[in-house]
Short mmCIF file of C-alpha atoms and ligand atoms in Angstrom, two decimals:
data_model
loop_
_atom_site.label_atom_id
_atom_site.label_comp_id
_atom_site.label_asym_id
_atom_site.label_seq_id
_atom_site.Cartn_x
_atom_site.Cartn_y
_atom_site.Cartn_z
CA MET A 12 90.64 91.39 112.15
CA ASN A 13 93.00 94.28 111.38
CA ILE A 14 96.31 94.52 113.23
CA ILE A 15 98.85 97.34 113.29
CA LEU A 16 102.43 96.19 113.87
CA SER A 17 104.51 99.16 114.84
CA GLY A 18 107.95 99.71 116.34
CA PRO A 19 111.34 101.12 115.42
CA PRO A 20 113.16 100.00 112.28
CA GLY A 21 114.62 96.53 112.75
CA SER A 22 112.27 95.55 115.56
CA GLY A 23 111.02 92.60 113.49
CA LYS A 24 107.67 93.96 112.25
CA GLY A 25 108.19 92.59 108.74
CA THR A 26 109.26 89.15 109.95
CA GLN A 27 106.29 88.91 112.33
CA ALA A 28 103.89 90.13 109.64
CA GLU A 29 105.16 87.40 107.29
CA LEU A 30 104.76 84.74 109.99
CA LEU A 31 101.24 85.91 110.77
CA THR A 32 100.11 86.06 107.15
CA SER A 33 101.51 82.58 106.53
CA GLN A 34 99.32 81.21 109.35
CA LEU A 35 96.20 83.34 108.91
CA ASN A 36 94.55 84.05 105.61
CA TYR A 37 95.35 87.74 106.00
CA ALA A 38 96.84 90.37 103.74
CA HIS A 39 100.25 91.83 104.58
CA PHE A 40 100.42 95.54 103.84
CA SER A 41 103.94 96.89 104.16
CA THR A 42 104.29 100.43 102.81
CA GLY A 43 108.08 99.89 102.75
CA ASN A 44 107.66 96.85 100.44
CA VAL A 45 105.19 98.74 98.25
CA PHE A 46 107.63 101.64 97.84
CA ARG A 47 110.55 99.29 97.09
CA ASP A 48 108.43 97.60 94.38
CA HIS A 49 107.66 101.00 92.88
CA ILE A 50 111.38 101.87 92.95
CA THR A 51 112.27 98.60 91.18
CA ARG A 52 109.59 99.27 88.55
CA LYS A 53 110.82 102.89 88.22
CA THR A 54 107.32 104.34 88.61
CA PRO A 55 106.68 108.03 89.46
CA ILE A 56 105.74 106.97 93.04
CA GLY A 57 109.01 105.05 93.27
CA GLU A 58 111.01 108.06 92.06
CA GLN A 59 109.31 110.27 94.63
CA ALA A 60 109.72 107.77 97.49
CA GLN A 61 113.34 106.90 96.78
CA LYS A 62 114.80 110.24 97.75
CA TYR A 63 113.13 110.08 101.17
CA ILE A 64 113.97 106.42 101.77
CA ASN A 65 117.65 106.92 100.91
CA GLN A 66 117.88 109.69 103.50
CA GLY A 67 116.01 107.72 106.16
CA LYS A 68 113.14 110.22 106.08
CA LEU A 69 109.42 109.57 105.86
CA VAL A 70 107.65 109.65 102.51
CA PRO A 71 105.01 112.44 102.65
CA ASP A 72 101.65 111.48 104.13
CA ASP A 73 99.65 112.22 100.96
CA VAL A 74 101.74 109.76 98.91
CA VAL A 75 101.52 107.10 101.66
CA LEU A 76 97.77 107.51 102.03
CA ASP A 77 97.19 107.23 98.26
CA VAL A 78 99.06 103.92 98.25
CA ALA A 79 97.08 102.73 101.30
CA LYS A 80 93.71 103.68 99.78
CA ASP A 81 94.60 101.82 96.61
CA PHE A 82 95.54 98.73 98.64
CA LEU A 83 92.34 98.86 100.74
CA ALA A 84 90.17 99.27 97.67
CA HIS A 85 91.57 96.02 96.21
CA ASN A 86 91.99 93.91 99.34
CA GLN A 87 89.88 90.73 99.35
CA LYS A 88 91.22 89.15 102.55
CA PRO A 89 89.29 88.98 105.83
CA GLY A 90 92.05 90.72 107.80
CA ILE A 91 95.10 92.90 107.29
CA ILE A 92 98.47 93.11 109.00
CA PHE A 93 99.60 96.73 108.70
CA ASP A 94 103.40 96.66 108.82
CA GLY A 95 105.12 100.05 109.17
CA PHE A 96 101.93 101.93 108.42
CA PRO A 97 100.73 104.28 109.83
CA ARG A 98 103.89 106.09 110.88
CA THR A 99 102.48 109.55 111.64
CA ILE A 100 99.36 110.93 113.31
CA GLY A 101 98.22 112.23 109.90
CA GLN A 102 98.46 108.72 108.43
CA ALA A 103 96.62 107.22 111.41
CA GLN A 104 93.80 109.74 111.00
CA GLY A 105 93.69 109.07 107.25
CA LEU A 106 93.56 105.31 107.84
CA ASP A 107 90.77 105.65 110.42
CA LYS A 108 88.78 107.74 107.95
CA VAL A 109 89.08 105.23 105.10
CA LEU A 110 88.36 102.23 107.32
CA ASN A 111 85.31 104.04 108.65
CA GLU A 112 84.03 104.54 105.12
CA TRP A 113 84.26 100.75 104.65
CA GLN A 114 82.60 100.10 108.08
CA ASN A 115 85.87 98.61 109.20
CA LYS A 116 88.33 99.34 112.05
CA ILE A 117 91.65 98.55 113.66
CA ASP A 118 91.37 95.73 116.21
CA PHE A 119 94.89 95.49 117.63
CA VAL A 120 97.77 97.92 117.95
CA ILE A 121 101.05 96.21 118.80
CA PHE A 122 104.41 97.91 119.33
CA ILE A 123 107.55 95.78 119.21
CA GLU A 124 110.27 97.58 121.19
CA LEU A 125 114.03 97.35 120.64
CA PRO A 126 116.95 99.55 121.82
CA GLU A 127 118.99 101.49 119.26
CA THR A 128 122.24 99.50 119.73
CA GLU A 129 120.42 96.24 118.94
CA ILE A 130 118.68 97.88 115.96
CA ILE A 131 122.01 98.88 114.41
CA LYS A 132 123.44 95.40 114.98
CA ARG A 133 120.42 93.70 113.41
CA LEU A 134 119.92 95.99 110.44
CA THR A 135 123.52 96.12 109.26
CA ALA A 136 123.39 92.28 109.09
CA ARG A 137 119.96 92.15 107.41
CA ARG A 138 119.58 90.83 103.88
CA THR A 139 116.30 90.83 101.97
CA CYS A 140 115.08 88.79 99.00
CA LEU A 141 114.62 90.92 95.90
CA THR A 142 111.76 88.69 94.70
CA CYS A 143 109.66 87.53 97.68
CA HIS A 144 110.88 90.00 100.38
CA ALA A 145 111.87 87.17 102.77
CA ILE A 146 114.17 88.53 105.46
CA TYR A 147 117.49 87.03 106.59
CA ASN A 148 120.14 87.99 109.12
CA LEU A 149 123.76 87.04 108.52
CA ASP A 150 124.28 86.51 112.28
CA PHE A 151 121.24 84.52 113.40
CA LYS A 152 119.29 83.54 110.28
CA PRO A 153 121.72 83.16 107.39
CA PRO A 154 120.46 81.73 104.08
CA ARG A 155 121.50 78.13 103.31
CA LYS A 156 123.38 79.32 100.18
CA PRO A 157 125.08 82.72 100.54
CA GLY A 158 123.22 85.45 98.64
CA ILE A 159 120.30 83.18 97.65
CA CYS A 160 116.79 83.10 99.14
CA ASP A 161 115.87 79.74 100.76
CA VAL A 162 112.20 80.29 99.95
CA CYS A 163 112.18 81.25 96.26
CA GLY A 164 115.79 81.13 95.05
CA GLY A 165 115.74 84.92 94.48
CA LYS A 166 118.77 87.16 94.94
CA LEU A 167 119.43 88.60 98.39
CA TYR A 168 120.47 92.23 98.72
CA GLN A 169 121.32 94.73 101.41
CA ARG A 170 118.82 97.59 101.50
CA SER A 171 120.41 100.95 100.71
CA ASP A 172 118.85 102.36 103.90
CA ASP A 173 120.37 99.61 106.09
CA THR A 174 123.65 101.50 106.57
CA GLU A 175 124.58 102.87 110.01
CA PRO A 176 124.07 106.63 109.33
CA VAL A 177 120.67 106.03 107.66
CA ILE A 178 119.60 103.59 110.40
CA LYS A 179 120.37 106.27 113.03
CA GLN A 180 118.33 108.81 111.06
CA ARG A 181 115.39 106.34 110.77
CA PHE A 182 115.52 105.71 114.50
CA MET A 183 115.38 109.49 115.15
CA VAL A 184 112.39 109.77 112.83
CA TYR A 185 110.70 106.93 114.72
CA GLU A 186 111.30 108.62 118.08
CA GLY A 187 110.20 112.02 116.74
CA GLN A 188 107.11 111.03 114.77
CA THR A 189 106.00 107.43 115.03
CA ARG A 190 106.24 106.88 118.78
CA ALA A 191 103.54 109.57 119.17
CA LEU A 192 101.08 107.06 117.69
CA LYS A 193 100.97 105.35 121.07
CA ASP A 194 99.18 108.35 122.55
CA TYR A 195 96.92 108.59 119.50
CA TYR A 196 95.78 104.96 119.72
CA LYS A 197 95.66 104.91 123.53
CA LYS A 198 92.56 107.09 123.29
CA THR A 199 90.64 104.34 121.50
CA HIS A 200 92.59 101.09 121.92
CA HIS A 201 94.61 99.10 124.37
CA ILE A 202 98.24 99.30 123.19
CA TYR A 203 100.22 96.07 123.44
CA GLU A 204 103.98 96.35 123.86
CA ILE A 205 106.26 93.41 123.18
CA ASP A 206 109.98 93.17 123.96
CA GLY A 207 111.66 92.67 120.57
CA THR A 208 114.85 91.31 122.17
CA LEU A 209 112.92 88.11 122.99
CA GLY A 210 113.66 86.71 119.55
CA LYS A 211 111.49 85.88 116.57
CA ASP A 212 109.67 82.78 117.87
CA GLN A 213 108.86 84.13 121.30
CA VAL A 214 107.66 87.47 119.91
CA PHE A 215 105.44 85.53 117.53
CA GLN A 216 103.99 83.46 120.38
CA GLU A 217 103.26 86.66 122.32
CA ILE A 218 101.39 88.14 119.35
CA VAL A 219 99.39 84.95 118.77
CA LYS A 220 98.47 84.85 122.48
CA LEU A 221 97.18 88.42 122.26
CA ILE A 222 95.05 88.03 119.19
CA LYS A 223 93.58 84.67 120.29
CA LYS A 224 92.46 86.09 123.66
P1 AMP B 26 110.33 99.89 106.10
O1 AMP B 26 110.49 98.88 105.03
O2 AMP B 26 109.02 99.82 106.79
O3 AMP B 26 111.51 99.91 107.05
O4 AMP B 26 110.35 101.33 105.36
C1 AMP B 26 111.51 101.77 104.66
C2 AMP B 26 111.38 103.25 104.36
O5 AMP B 26 110.22 103.49 103.54
C3 AMP B 26 111.15 104.15 105.58
O6 AMP B 26 112.39 104.49 106.23
C4 AMP B 26 110.49 105.36 104.93
O7 AMP B 26 111.44 106.16 104.24
C5 AMP B 26 109.58 104.70 103.88
N1 AMP B 26 108.26 104.37 104.45
C6 AMP B 26 107.73 103.13 104.66
N2 AMP B 26 106.52 103.19 105.21
C7 AMP B 26 106.26 104.51 105.39
C8 AMP B 26 105.18 105.23 105.95
N3 AMP B 26 104.09 104.61 106.45
N4 AMP B 26 105.28 106.58 105.97
C9 AMP B 26 106.33 107.24 105.46
N5 AMP B 26 107.41 106.62 104.93
C10 AMP B 26 107.38 105.27 104.89
#
């Protein structure tokens, strides 16, 4: 089963994708995580992606689709959670094309919704593990030891794009480009919308209910 988790930045896509992959034997494909790994390793893709990420803009579709094709070619798992990909109609068309070539398809399209004020509050308090990408929030999910990941002991950091001006830009990009995916997928799928203010556990239960139907 292949699931797209979409929604504005900070809506909890990454957290839900992690929860789902820990319970199902699925792959978690987060283009954001892939780009951050490239940036850490100082690869040409990382260099290219960094300037867009720092400005809260989208990495060009051709770069994103190359990374996605590479991931799909190597994936061995029976299902995939797509987290933050696709983000444009061009990426959605590209993904459909590749999946088609592998006689595969998207089964669920889920949007987690959250208002901008809540997004800013959540993201400015977000901390991420440098090593395993586990996500914390200083307000409602602080690590046991400040600055240290509970899961792997890695160092926690604040993403350079989790500052208020960049968050506002990312939200504008979401409204301008990614929200349009709802109309794209509505033609072929039922779109599920979940209220992201419900909190991590309830959102997770909603998703599990949907995919077990
Ligand atoms: P995320 O970790 O999903 O919040 O992504 C962080 C940043 O990486 C985004 O603000 C974009 O600059 C870039 N990015 C991640 N995924 C994509 C994508 N599918 N298309 C374009 N840019 C992306």
